[in-house]
Amino acid sequence: MTLSQSLASFIVNTKFEDLPQDVVDFAKICILDWMGSAVAGKDLQPIKIIDDFVRDMGGAQQATLVTGGKSSVAQAAFVNGAASHIVELDDIHRGSIIHAGTVVIPAALAVAEWKNKSGRDLIEAVAIGYEVCYRIGEAVTPSHYYYWHNTATCGTFGAAAAAAKLLDLNTEQIMHTLGSAGTQASGLWEFIEDGAMSKQLHPGKATMNGVISALLSKRGFTGASQILEGRRGFFEAMSKQYDPTKITNQLGEIFKIIENSFKIHASCRHTHATMDLAIDLSNEHDLKVEDIEEVTVQTYQVALDITDNAQPNTVYASKFSLQFCTALALVKRQGGLLDFTEESLHDPVIRGLMEKVKVGVEPSIHEAYPEKWGSSLQIQLANGEIVQKQSEYPKGDPENPPTKGEMVAKFKQLASKLPEKQIQNYINDILHLEELPNVKTFFTIQHQNSFTIIK
């Protein structure tokens, strides 16, 4: 079998009944977490631009937009994927470095709504989509990640897998779906140099391209049969090192969705271990900013590749500045959605403390990456005292998990602009999603710019 055939067979043969209860429960939390991020991000400027574009293009009224109204299934996936990534609170998988929720769930939800699928069908497709993109991401990580945004590239395969499952494609059609998905997989990190809006384009197009790939295959459109391992395929073109065995090892025996991590801070995940330490040390020692002489952060090289930015000039760039995030956490002792603001960006106290933050690589922490996304934080005080702490797993990792109550609380904060009844409906209905007979009733339009889940 080619790798595409192996994945296609897994996609076709995996049923809701095959999913362990912990996988079902975990998938629902992933969907709740995705929905919170999508609702929180839907009114931000880059999403408004994408939404305006989609409305100008028009489209059949097939699936609901988080921004209000409906559009074609592909364009709904586009908007909803983009919206769920922008506040930097969407889920993340360590081994593959993929934010799967932002690409898999909007693809699955759009197709499921359009095709009158059940809540069980939606959960099934989400678990399958996560599995496919995580395995491909693990196969090419870490070398792929230096230039390529894994969520955009590998995520395209996950969106395609979820859409293919819900469209009831056969193994040959799914093989072609994966071929079309892989040839469209893209997303370069260069946007980070400018703090450009491209990061929202990445998940939007990944989920849209996954849906398009499945829709084309259903109509007989063919794709490369060995898009992953072929001599001019995904692995060879986009990775210095790769391990194809990670695609098929225990495929169908374990479900990687439960390896997923959830974000507590509203910034790049590579800053989270350090932010956790900063908050802990501030609280444990009641640190005063004026008493801090020097802050030393030591972590893994990839964290510095993405977040070593001593002078962020936008709120969005500040989320990708390890120096800013460390100072913010020390000053505010938290790093939630409402902490990353223009006021914080230009706060002279935070800016002053940033100048005292030094970042570097700790060999043992670097060696443990990507299995562990750790950090070491040392703070020297004016009185000569040194306080320090090290961690291997930031809050939200499977080894340091949030409770269901904490995830519900996170959702409530992200959706806080909505009416209380609407928020409670989201929580109740997503946590009982397997009881929903038809995903078409998942959404009902309340007014032009909002929607809710109904029973």
GROMACS .gro file of C-alpha atoms in nm:
model
  455
    1MET     CA    1   0.000   0.000   0.000
    2THR     CA    2   0.104   0.358  -0.060
    3LEU     CA    3   0.077   0.590   0.239
    4SER     CA    4  -0.228   0.752   0.081
    5GLN     CA    5  -0.393   0.410   0.046
    6SER     CA    6  -0.319   0.328   0.410
    7LEU     CA    7  -0.471   0.656   0.525
    8ALA     CA    8  -0.768   0.615   0.291
    9SER     CA    9  -0.838   0.268   0.429
   10PHE     CA   10  -0.823   0.406   0.783
   11ILE     CA   11  -1.062   0.689   0.695
   12VAL     CA   12  -1.316   0.459   0.530
   13ASN     CA   13  -1.310   0.188   0.794
   14THR     CA   14  -1.313   0.400   1.111
   15LYS     CA   15  -1.662   0.439   1.257
   16PHE     CA   16  -1.801   0.628   1.555
   17GLU     CA   17  -1.842   0.295   1.734
   18ASP     CA   18  -1.465   0.241   1.705
   19LEU     CA   19  -1.389   0.556   1.903
   20PRO     CA   20  -1.316   0.498   2.274
   21GLN     CA   21  -1.530   0.706   2.507
   22ASP     CA   22  -1.235   0.921   2.611
   23VAL     CA   23  -1.177   1.008   2.245
   24VAL     CA   24  -1.543   1.105   2.200
   25ASP     CA   25  -1.538   1.320   2.513
   26PHE     CA   26  -1.208   1.480   2.416
   27ALA     CA   27  -1.329   1.559   2.064
   28LYS     CA   28  -1.626   1.747   2.209
   29ILE     CA   29  -1.393   1.959   2.423
   30CYS     CA   30  -1.187   2.030   2.110
   31ILE     CA   31  -1.502   2.146   1.930
   32LEU     CA   32  -1.603   2.366   2.223
   33ASP     CA   33  -1.254   2.514   2.233
   34TRP     CA   34  -1.258   2.578   1.859
   35MET     CA   35  -1.597   2.747   1.881
   36GLY     CA   36  -1.475   2.982   2.152
   37SER     CA   37  -1.178   3.091   1.942
   38ALA     CA   38  -1.398   3.137   1.634
   39VAL     CA   39  -1.651   3.352   1.820
   40ALA     CA   40  -1.375   3.561   1.980
   41GLY     CA   41  -1.201   3.619   1.646
   42LYS     CA   42  -1.492   3.676   1.410
   43ASP     CA   43  -1.507   4.056   1.443
   44LEU     CA   44  -1.134   4.132   1.413
   45GLN     CA   45  -1.011   4.326   1.111
   46PRO     CA   46  -0.837   4.048   0.912
   47ILE     CA   47  -1.150   3.833   0.943
   48LYS     CA   48  -1.372   4.123   0.836
   49ILE     CA   49  -1.161   4.155   0.522
   50ILE     CA   50  -1.192   3.783   0.445
   51ASP     CA   51  -1.564   3.795   0.521
   52ASP     CA   52  -1.614   4.093   0.289
   53PHE     CA   53  -1.428   3.910   0.015
   54VAL     CA   54  -1.643   3.599   0.054
   55ARG     CA   55  -1.964   3.802   0.045
   56ASP     CA   56  -1.849   3.982  -0.271
   57MET     CA   57  -1.777   3.648  -0.437
   58GLY     CA   58  -2.121   3.512  -0.352
   59GLY     CA   59  -2.201   3.145  -0.310
   60ALA     CA   60  -2.477   2.893  -0.258
   61GLN     CA   61  -2.632   2.912   0.090
   62GLN     CA   62  -2.493   2.579   0.208
   63ALA     CA   63  -2.318   2.635   0.541
   64THR     CA   64  -2.314   2.891   0.821
   65LEU     CA   65  -2.048   3.158   0.863
   66VAL     CA   66  -1.944   3.248   1.216
   67THR     CA   67  -1.964   3.607   1.097
   68GLY     CA   68  -2.337   3.565   1.022
   69GLY     CA   69  -2.534   3.432   0.729
   70LYS     CA   70  -2.442   3.147   0.497
   71SER     CA   71  -2.225   3.083   0.195
   72SER     CA   72  -2.094   2.788  -0.001
   73VAL     CA   73  -1.950   2.501   0.196
   74ALA     CA   74  -1.596   2.584   0.082
   75GLN     CA   75  -1.623   2.953   0.164
   76ALA     CA   76  -1.781   2.882   0.504
   77ALA     CA   77  -1.482   2.662   0.580
   78PHE     CA   78  -1.252   2.944   0.468
   79VAL     CA   79  -1.405   3.211   0.692
   80ASN     CA   80  -1.456   2.988   0.993
   81GLY     CA   81  -1.103   2.848   0.976
   82ALA     CA   82  -0.950   3.194   0.960
   83ALA     CA   83  -1.166   3.330   1.243
   84SER     CA   84  -1.069   3.053   1.482
   85HIS     CA   85  -0.694   3.114   1.460
   86ILE     CA   86  -0.655   3.486   1.511
   87VAL     CA   87  -0.680   3.525   1.891
   88GLU     CA   88  -0.402   3.266   1.939
   89LEU     CA   89  -0.604   3.047   2.176
   90ASP     CA   90  -0.672   2.750   1.948
   91ASP     CA   91  -0.546   2.403   2.032
   92ILE     CA   92  -0.201   2.268   1.946
   93HIS     CA   93  -0.035   1.926   1.915
   94ARG     CA   94   0.329   1.910   2.028
   95GLY     CA   95   0.455   1.627   1.811
   96SER     CA   96   0.322   1.768   1.484
   97ILE     CA   97   0.310   2.139   1.577
   98ILE     CA   98  -0.039   2.168   1.430
   99HIS     CA   99  -0.341   2.370   1.542
  100ALA     CA  100  -0.578   2.100   1.418
  101GLY     CA  101  -0.901   2.253   1.546
  102THR     CA  102  -0.868   2.556   1.323
  103VAL     CA  103  -0.842   2.347   1.004
  104VAL     CA  104  -1.025   2.021   1.073
  105ILE     CA  105  -1.334   2.140   1.262
  106PRO     CA  106  -1.450   2.417   1.024
  107ALA     CA  107  -1.415   2.178   0.730
  108ALA     CA  108  -1.607   1.904   0.909
  109LEU     CA  109  -1.875   2.137   1.041
  110ALA     CA  110  -1.942   2.299   0.704
  111VAL     CA  111  -1.975   1.966   0.521
  112ALA     CA  112  -2.176   1.806   0.802
  113GLU     CA  113  -2.424   2.096   0.806
  114TRP     CA  114  -2.460   2.087   0.428
  115LYS     CA  115  -2.506   1.710   0.410
  116ASN     CA  116  -2.744   1.674   0.707
  117LYS     CA  117  -2.500   1.464   0.906
  118SER     CA  118  -2.547   1.378   1.274
  119GLY     CA  119  -2.345   1.488   1.574
  120ARG     CA  120  -2.193   1.140   1.585
  121ASP     CA  121  -2.083   1.180   1.223
  122LEU     CA  122  -1.924   1.515   1.307
  123ILE     CA  123  -1.731   1.373   1.604
  124GLU     CA  124  -1.616   1.080   1.390
  125ALA     CA  125  -1.487   1.310   1.115
  126VAL     CA  126  -1.311   1.541   1.360
  127ALA     CA  127  -1.125   1.253   1.528
  128ILE     CA  128  -1.022   1.117   1.187
  129GLY     CA  129  -0.909   1.458   1.059
  130TYR     CA  130  -0.695   1.518   1.368
  131GLU     CA  131  -0.539   1.173   1.329
  132VAL     CA  132  -0.440   1.223   0.965
  133CYS     CA  133  -0.285   1.567   0.999
  134TYR     CA  134  -0.106   1.482   1.325
  135ARG     CA  135   0.058   1.176   1.171
  136ILE     CA  136   0.173   1.366   0.864
  137GLY     CA  137   0.297   1.651   1.083
  138GLU     CA  138   0.492   1.414   1.305
  139ALA     CA  139   0.651   1.255   0.999
  140VAL     CA  140   0.804   1.585   0.882
  141THR     CA  141   0.869   1.764   1.213
  142PRO     CA  142   1.088   1.942   1.305
  143SER     CA  143   1.273   2.017   0.979
  144HIS     CA  144   0.955   2.110   0.788
  145TYR     CA  145   0.861   2.368   1.051
  146TYR     CA  146   1.149   2.609   0.991
  147TYR     CA  147   1.002   2.744   0.666
  148TRP     CA  148   0.654   2.594   0.662
  149HIS     CA  149   0.360   2.660   0.893
  150ASN     CA  150   0.251   2.303   0.975
  151THR     CA  151  -0.108   2.406   1.045
  152ALA     CA  152  -0.136   2.532   0.689
  153THR     CA  153   0.053   2.254   0.516
  154CYS     CA  154  -0.016   1.935   0.711
  155GLY     CA  155  -0.351   2.073   0.824
  156THR     CA  156  -0.476   2.066   0.466
  157PHE     CA  157  -0.462   1.685   0.479
  158GLY     CA  158  -0.664   1.678   0.802
  159ALA     CA  159  -0.936   1.902   0.658
  160ALA     CA  160  -0.945   1.685   0.345
  161ALA     CA  161  -0.976   1.366   0.551
  162ALA     CA  162  -1.265   1.502   0.758
  163ALA     CA  163  -1.448   1.629   0.450
  164ALA     CA  164  -1.392   1.301   0.264
  165LYS     CA  165  -1.535   1.101   0.553
  166LEU     CA  166  -1.850   1.313   0.567
  167LEU     CA  167  -1.892   1.291   0.188
  168ASP     CA  168  -1.878   0.910   0.214
  169LEU     CA  169  -1.591   0.881  -0.035
  170ASN     CA  170  -1.441   0.539  -0.109
  171THR     CA  171  -1.073   0.452  -0.067
  172GLU     CA  172  -0.977   0.539  -0.425
  173GLN     CA  173  -1.156   0.873  -0.406
  174ILE     CA  174  -0.987   0.952  -0.074
  175MET     CA  175  -0.647   0.868  -0.221
  176HIS     CA  176  -0.715   1.129  -0.491
  177THR     CA  177  -0.844   1.369  -0.226
  178LEU     CA  178  -0.515   1.345  -0.037
  179GLY     CA  179  -0.325   1.394  -0.362
  180SER     CA  180  -0.513   1.715  -0.437
  181ALA     CA  181  -0.476   1.832  -0.078
  182GLY     CA  182  -0.101   1.778  -0.078
  183THR     CA  183  -0.040   1.965  -0.400
  184GLN     CA  184  -0.222   2.267  -0.253
  185ALA     CA  185  -0.049   2.252   0.087
  186SER     CA  186   0.138   2.574   0.156
  187GLY     CA  187   0.201   2.841   0.416
  188LEU     CA  188   0.537   3.013   0.473
  189TRP     CA  189   0.657   3.166   0.798
  190GLU     CA  190   0.782   3.484   0.630
  191PHE     CA  191   0.465   3.665   0.740
  192ILE     CA  192   0.603   3.672   1.092
  193GLU     CA  193   0.877   3.915   0.986
  194ASP     CA  194   0.611   4.180   0.921
  195GLY     CA  195   0.334   4.068   1.156
  196ALA     CA  196   0.126   4.028   0.838
  197MET     CA  197  -0.228   3.895   0.820
  198SER     CA  198  -0.116   3.585   0.627
  199LYS     CA  199  -0.137   3.371   0.938
  200GLN     CA  200  -0.517   3.387   0.917
  201LEU     CA  201  -0.504   3.302   0.547
  202HIS     CA  202  -0.316   2.984   0.632
  203PRO     CA  203  -0.586   2.793   0.825
  204GLY     CA  204  -0.862   2.947   0.615
  205LYS     CA  205  -0.712   2.824   0.290
  206ALA     CA  206  -0.602   2.491   0.443
  207THR     CA  207  -0.956   2.404   0.550
  208MET     CA  208  -1.102   2.539   0.225
  209ASN     CA  209  -0.851   2.347   0.012
  210GLY     CA  210  -0.923   2.029   0.205
  211VAL     CA  211  -1.295   2.065   0.133
  212ILE     CA  212  -1.230   2.146  -0.233
  213SER     CA  213  -1.007   1.841  -0.267
  214ALA     CA  214  -1.280   1.610  -0.136
  215LEU     CA  215  -1.552   1.772  -0.349
  216LEU     CA  216  -1.343   1.738  -0.664
  217SER     CA  217  -1.258   1.375  -0.593
  218LYS     CA  218  -1.625   1.294  -0.548
  219ARG     CA  219  -1.671   1.413  -0.907
  220GLY     CA  220  -1.390   1.199  -1.044
  221PHE     CA  221  -1.100   1.446  -1.025
  222THR     CA  222  -0.772   1.263  -0.975
  223GLY     CA  223  -0.471   1.346  -0.757
  224ALA     CA  224  -0.121   1.205  -0.710
  225SER     CA  225  -0.133   0.853  -0.569
  226GLN     CA  226   0.191   0.897  -0.373
  227ILE     CA  227   0.166   1.263  -0.275
  228LEU     CA  228   0.352   1.203   0.052
  229GLU     CA  229   0.638   0.966  -0.032
  230GLY     CA  230   0.671   1.021  -0.409
  231ARG     CA  231   1.007   1.142  -0.543
  232ARG     CA  232   0.857   1.485  -0.610
  233GLY     CA  233   0.602   1.468  -0.331
  234PHE     CA  234   0.540   1.638   0.001
  235PHE     CA  235   0.821   1.476   0.200
  236GLU     CA  236   1.099   1.528  -0.053
  237ALA     CA  237   0.997   1.881  -0.146
  238MET     CA  238   0.930   2.025   0.198
  239SER     CA  239   1.147   1.847   0.459
  240LYS     CA  240   1.518   1.787   0.513
  241GLN     CA  241   1.440   1.483   0.726
  242TYR     CA  242   1.121   1.281   0.750
  243ASP     CA  243   0.998   0.951   0.891
  244PRO     CA  244   0.722   0.779   0.688
  245THR     CA  245   0.676   0.511   0.956
  246LYS     CA  246   0.501   0.769   1.173
  247ILE     CA  247   0.211   0.769   0.929
  248THR     CA  248   0.117   0.404   0.976
  249ASN     CA  249   0.256   0.307   1.317
  250GLN     CA  250  -0.047   0.192   1.522
  251LEU     CA  251  -0.281   0.363   1.276
  252GLY     CA  252  -0.635   0.271   1.378
  253GLU     CA  253  -0.516   0.131   1.712
  254ILE     CA  254  -0.463   0.461   1.894
  255PHE     CA  255  -0.618   0.805   1.846
  256LYS     CA  256  -0.381   1.098   1.870
  257ILE     CA  257  -0.649   1.356   1.935
  258ILE     CA  258  -0.609   1.288   2.307
  259GLU     CA  259  -0.246   1.404   2.277
  260ASN     CA  260  -0.381   1.749   2.198
  261SER     CA  261  -0.284   2.051   2.406
  262PHE     CA  262  -0.504   2.350   2.489
  263LYS     CA  263  -0.381   2.707   2.514
  264ILE     CA  264  -0.431   2.908   2.830
  265HIS     CA  265  -0.242   3.221   2.726
  266ALA     CA  266  -0.341   3.424   2.417
  267SER     CA  267  -0.001   3.405   2.250
  268CYS     CA  268   0.220   3.172   2.049
  269ARG     CA  269   0.240   2.834   2.222
  270HIS     CA  270   0.620   2.856   2.226
  271THR     CA  271   0.591   3.136   2.484
  272HIS     CA  272   0.362   2.946   2.723
  273ALA     CA  273   0.608   2.747   2.932
  274THR     CA  274   0.798   3.066   3.009
  275MET     CA  275   0.479   3.260   3.085
  276ASP     CA  276   0.367   2.986   3.325
  277LEU     CA  277   0.699   3.012   3.507
  278ALA     CA  278   0.684   3.391   3.519
  279ILE     CA  279   0.336   3.384   3.670
  280ASP     CA  280   0.434   3.114   3.919
  281LEU     CA  281   0.747   3.296   4.034
  282SER     CA  282   0.565   3.629   4.059
  283ASN     CA  283   0.297   3.474   4.278
  284GLU     CA  284   0.528   3.255   4.486
  285HIS     CA  285   0.771   3.539   4.568
  286ASP     CA  286   0.534   3.834   4.530
  287LEU     CA  287   0.779   3.991   4.288
  288LYS     CA  288   0.776   4.366   4.232
  289VAL     CA  289   0.882   4.485   3.889
  290GLU     CA  290   1.106   4.756   4.033
  291ASP     CA  291   1.305   4.489   4.221
  292ILE     CA  292   1.388   4.287   3.908
  293GLU     CA  293   1.743   4.341   3.776
  294GLU     CA  294   1.766   4.076   3.506
  295VAL     CA  295   1.549   3.802   3.355
  296THR     CA  296   1.705   3.505   3.176
  297VAL     CA  297   1.495   3.271   2.964
  298GLN     CA  298   1.647   2.951   2.830
  299THR     CA  299   1.444   2.727   2.605
  300TYR     CA  300   1.463   2.531   2.277
  301GLN     CA  301   1.585   2.675   1.947
  302VAL     CA  302   1.251   2.660   1.763
  303ALA     CA  303   1.094   2.880   2.030
  304LEU     CA  304   1.358   3.144   1.952
  305ASP     CA  305   1.321   3.098   1.577
  306ILE     CA  306   0.955   3.196   1.607
  307THR     CA  307   0.943   3.431   1.909
  308ASP     CA  308   1.280   3.606   1.956
  309ASN     CA  309   1.154   3.960   1.896
  310ALA     CA  310   1.276   4.225   2.137
  311GLN     CA  311   1.081   4.510   1.973
  312PRO     CA  312   0.727   4.403   1.870
  313ASN     CA  313   0.541   4.698   1.718
  314THR     CA  314   0.188   4.559   1.698
  315VAL     CA  315  -0.039   4.372   1.938
  316TYR     CA  316  -0.027   4.071   1.708
  317ALA     CA  317   0.354   4.080   1.693
  318SER     CA  318   0.363   4.098   2.073
  319LYS     CA  319   0.203   3.754   2.087
  320PHE     CA  320   0.511   3.624   1.904
  321SER     CA  321   0.765   3.803   2.124
  322LEU     CA  322   0.912   3.590   2.402
  323GLN     CA  323   1.052   3.905   2.559
  324PHE     CA  324   0.715   4.080   2.563
  325CYS     CA  325   0.521   3.774   2.681
  326THR     CA  326   0.768   3.716   2.966
  327ALA     CA  327   0.745   4.079   3.080
  328LEU     CA  328   0.367   4.082   3.044
  329ALA     CA  329   0.334   3.768   3.257
  330LEU     CA  330   0.563   3.911   3.526
  331VAL     CA  331   0.371   4.239   3.539
  332LYS     CA  332   0.011   4.118   3.503
  333ARG     CA  333   0.056   3.763   3.638
  334GLN     CA  334  -0.168   3.639   3.357
  335GLY     CA  335  -0.178   3.641   2.978
  336GLY     CA  336  -0.535   3.603   2.863
  337LEU     CA  337  -0.719   3.745   2.565
  338LEU     CA  338  -0.784   4.080   2.734
  339ASP     CA  339  -0.420   4.125   2.839
  340PHE     CA  340  -0.279   4.162   2.487
  341THR     CA  341  -0.388   4.515   2.401
  342GLU     CA  342  -0.249   4.841   2.260
  343GLU     CA  343  -0.227   4.966   2.618
  344SER     CA  344  -0.015   4.667   2.720
  345LEU     CA  345   0.197   4.694   2.406
  346HIS     CA  346   0.299   5.049   2.493
  347ASP     CA  347   0.297   5.014   2.872
  348PRO     CA  348   0.626   5.173   2.990
  349VAL     CA  349   0.651   4.926   3.279
  350ILE     CA  350   0.625   4.625   3.047
  351ARG     CA  351   0.855   4.788   2.792
  352GLY     CA  352   1.110   4.869   3.057
  353LEU     CA  353   1.109   4.514   3.190
  354MET     CA  354   1.145   4.375   2.837
  355GLU     CA  355   1.486   4.540   2.813
  356LYS     CA  356   1.600   4.323   3.104
  357VAL     CA  357   1.488   3.997   2.941
  358LYS     CA  358   1.763   3.787   2.783
  359VAL     CA  359   1.675   3.476   2.583
  360GLY     CA  360   1.886   3.179   2.481
  361VAL     CA  361   1.897   2.805   2.422
  362GLU     CA  362   1.934   2.548   2.702
  363PRO     CA  363   2.084   2.233   2.545
  364SER     CA  364   1.890   1.981   2.754
  365ILE     CA  365   1.559   2.158   2.688
  366HIS     CA  366   1.643   2.185   2.318
  367GLU     CA  367   1.727   1.815   2.306
  368ALA     CA  368   1.390   1.722   2.457
  369TYR     CA  369   1.194   1.918   2.192
  370PRO     CA  370   0.941   1.847   2.036
  371GLU     CA  371   0.836   1.580   2.289
  372LYS     CA  372   0.866   1.846   2.558
  373TRP     CA  373   0.818   2.220   2.506
  374GLY     CA  374   1.005   2.328   2.817
  375SER     CA  375   1.166   2.641   2.952
  376SER     CA  376   1.388   2.767   3.231
  377LEU     CA  377   1.339   3.108   3.389
  378GLN     CA  378   1.589   3.281   3.619
  379ILE     CA  379   1.521   3.620   3.778
  380GLN     CA  380   1.792   3.821   3.953
  381LEU     CA  381   1.662   4.071   4.207
  382ALA     CA  382   1.813   4.402   4.317
  383ASN     CA  383   1.902   4.257   4.660
  384GLY     CA  384   2.117   3.989   4.496
  385GLU     CA  385   1.864   3.710   4.541
  386ILE     CA  386   1.803   3.478   4.245
  387VAL     CA  387   1.474   3.296   4.196
  388GLN     CA  388   1.436   3.036   3.926
  389LYS     CA  389   1.215   2.760   3.800
  390GLN     CA  390   1.203   2.513   3.513
  391SER     CA  391   0.922   2.322   3.347
  392GLU     CA  392   0.882   2.056   3.079
  393TYR     CA  393   0.512   2.091   3.002
  394PRO     CA  394   0.316   2.417   2.986
  395LYS     CA  395  -0.035   2.428   3.127
  396GLY     CA  396  -0.275   2.267   2.882
  397ASP     CA  397  -0.050   1.979   2.777
  398PRO     CA  398  -0.177   1.624   2.837
  399GLU     CA  399   0.080   1.592   3.117
  400ASN     CA  400  -0.046   1.918   3.271
  401PRO     CA  401  -0.410   1.920   3.158
  402PRO     CA  402  -0.687   2.168   3.223
  403THR     CA  403  -1.007   2.034   3.377
  404LYS     CA  404  -1.337   2.031   3.192
  405GLY     CA  405  -1.443   2.314   3.422
  406GLU     CA  406  -1.140   2.521   3.319
  407MET     CA  407  -1.218   2.461   2.952
  408VAL     CA  408  -1.577   2.570   3.003
  409ALA     CA  409  -1.454   2.880   3.187
  410LYS     CA  410  -1.216   2.955   2.899
  411PHE     CA  411  -1.505   2.925   2.653
  412LYS     CA  412  -1.718   3.160   2.859
  413GLN     CA  413  -1.442   3.422   2.852
  414LEU     CA  414  -1.392   3.389   2.477
  415ALA     CA  415  -1.766   3.412   2.412
  416SER     CA  416  -1.828   3.680   2.675
  417LYS     CA  417  -1.977   3.929   2.428
  418LEU     CA  418  -2.266   3.693   2.356
  419PRO     CA  419  -2.586   3.672   2.563
  420GLU     CA  420  -2.558   3.441   2.863
  421LYS     CA  421  -2.831   3.209   2.736
  422GLN     CA  422  -2.653   3.174   2.406
  423ILE     CA  423  -2.326   3.089   2.579
  424GLN     CA  424  -2.498   2.822   2.789
  425ASN     CA  425  -2.657   2.673   2.479
  426TYR     CA  426  -2.315   2.636   2.320
  427ILE     CA  427  -2.182   2.456   2.626
  428ASN     CA  428  -2.478   2.226   2.676
  429ASP     CA  429  -2.521   2.127   2.315
  430ILE     CA  430  -2.157   2.072   2.224
  431LEU     CA  431  -2.099   1.862   2.535
  432HIS     CA  432  -2.396   1.644   2.425
  433LEU     CA  433  -2.314   1.657   2.056
  434GLU     CA  434  -2.345   1.283   1.997
  435GLU     CA  435  -2.718   1.317   2.072
  436LEU     CA  436  -2.775   1.565   1.786
  437PRO     CA  437  -2.958   1.388   1.501
  438ASN     CA  438  -2.883   1.650   1.234
  439VAL     CA  439  -2.600   1.904   1.231
  440LYS     CA  440  -2.817   2.131   1.016
  441THR     CA  441  -2.984   2.236   1.341
  442PHE     CA  442  -2.645   2.317   1.491
  443PHE     CA  443  -2.682   2.679   1.384
  444THR     CA  444  -2.971   2.918   1.379
  445ILE     CA  445  -2.923   3.277   1.275
  446GLN     CA  446  -3.007   3.528   1.547
  447HIS     CA  447  -2.916   3.839   1.354
  448GLN     CA  448  -2.672   3.939   1.083
  449ASN     CA  449  -2.358   3.915   1.291
  450SER     CA  450  -2.430   3.633   1.531
  451PHE     CA  451  -2.551   3.277   1.553
  452THR     CA  452  -2.624   3.022   1.819
  453ILE     CA  453  -2.660   2.650   1.868
  454ILE     CA  454  -3.011   2.520   1.921
  455LYS     CA  455  -3.139   2.198   2.068
   0.00000   0.00000   0.00000
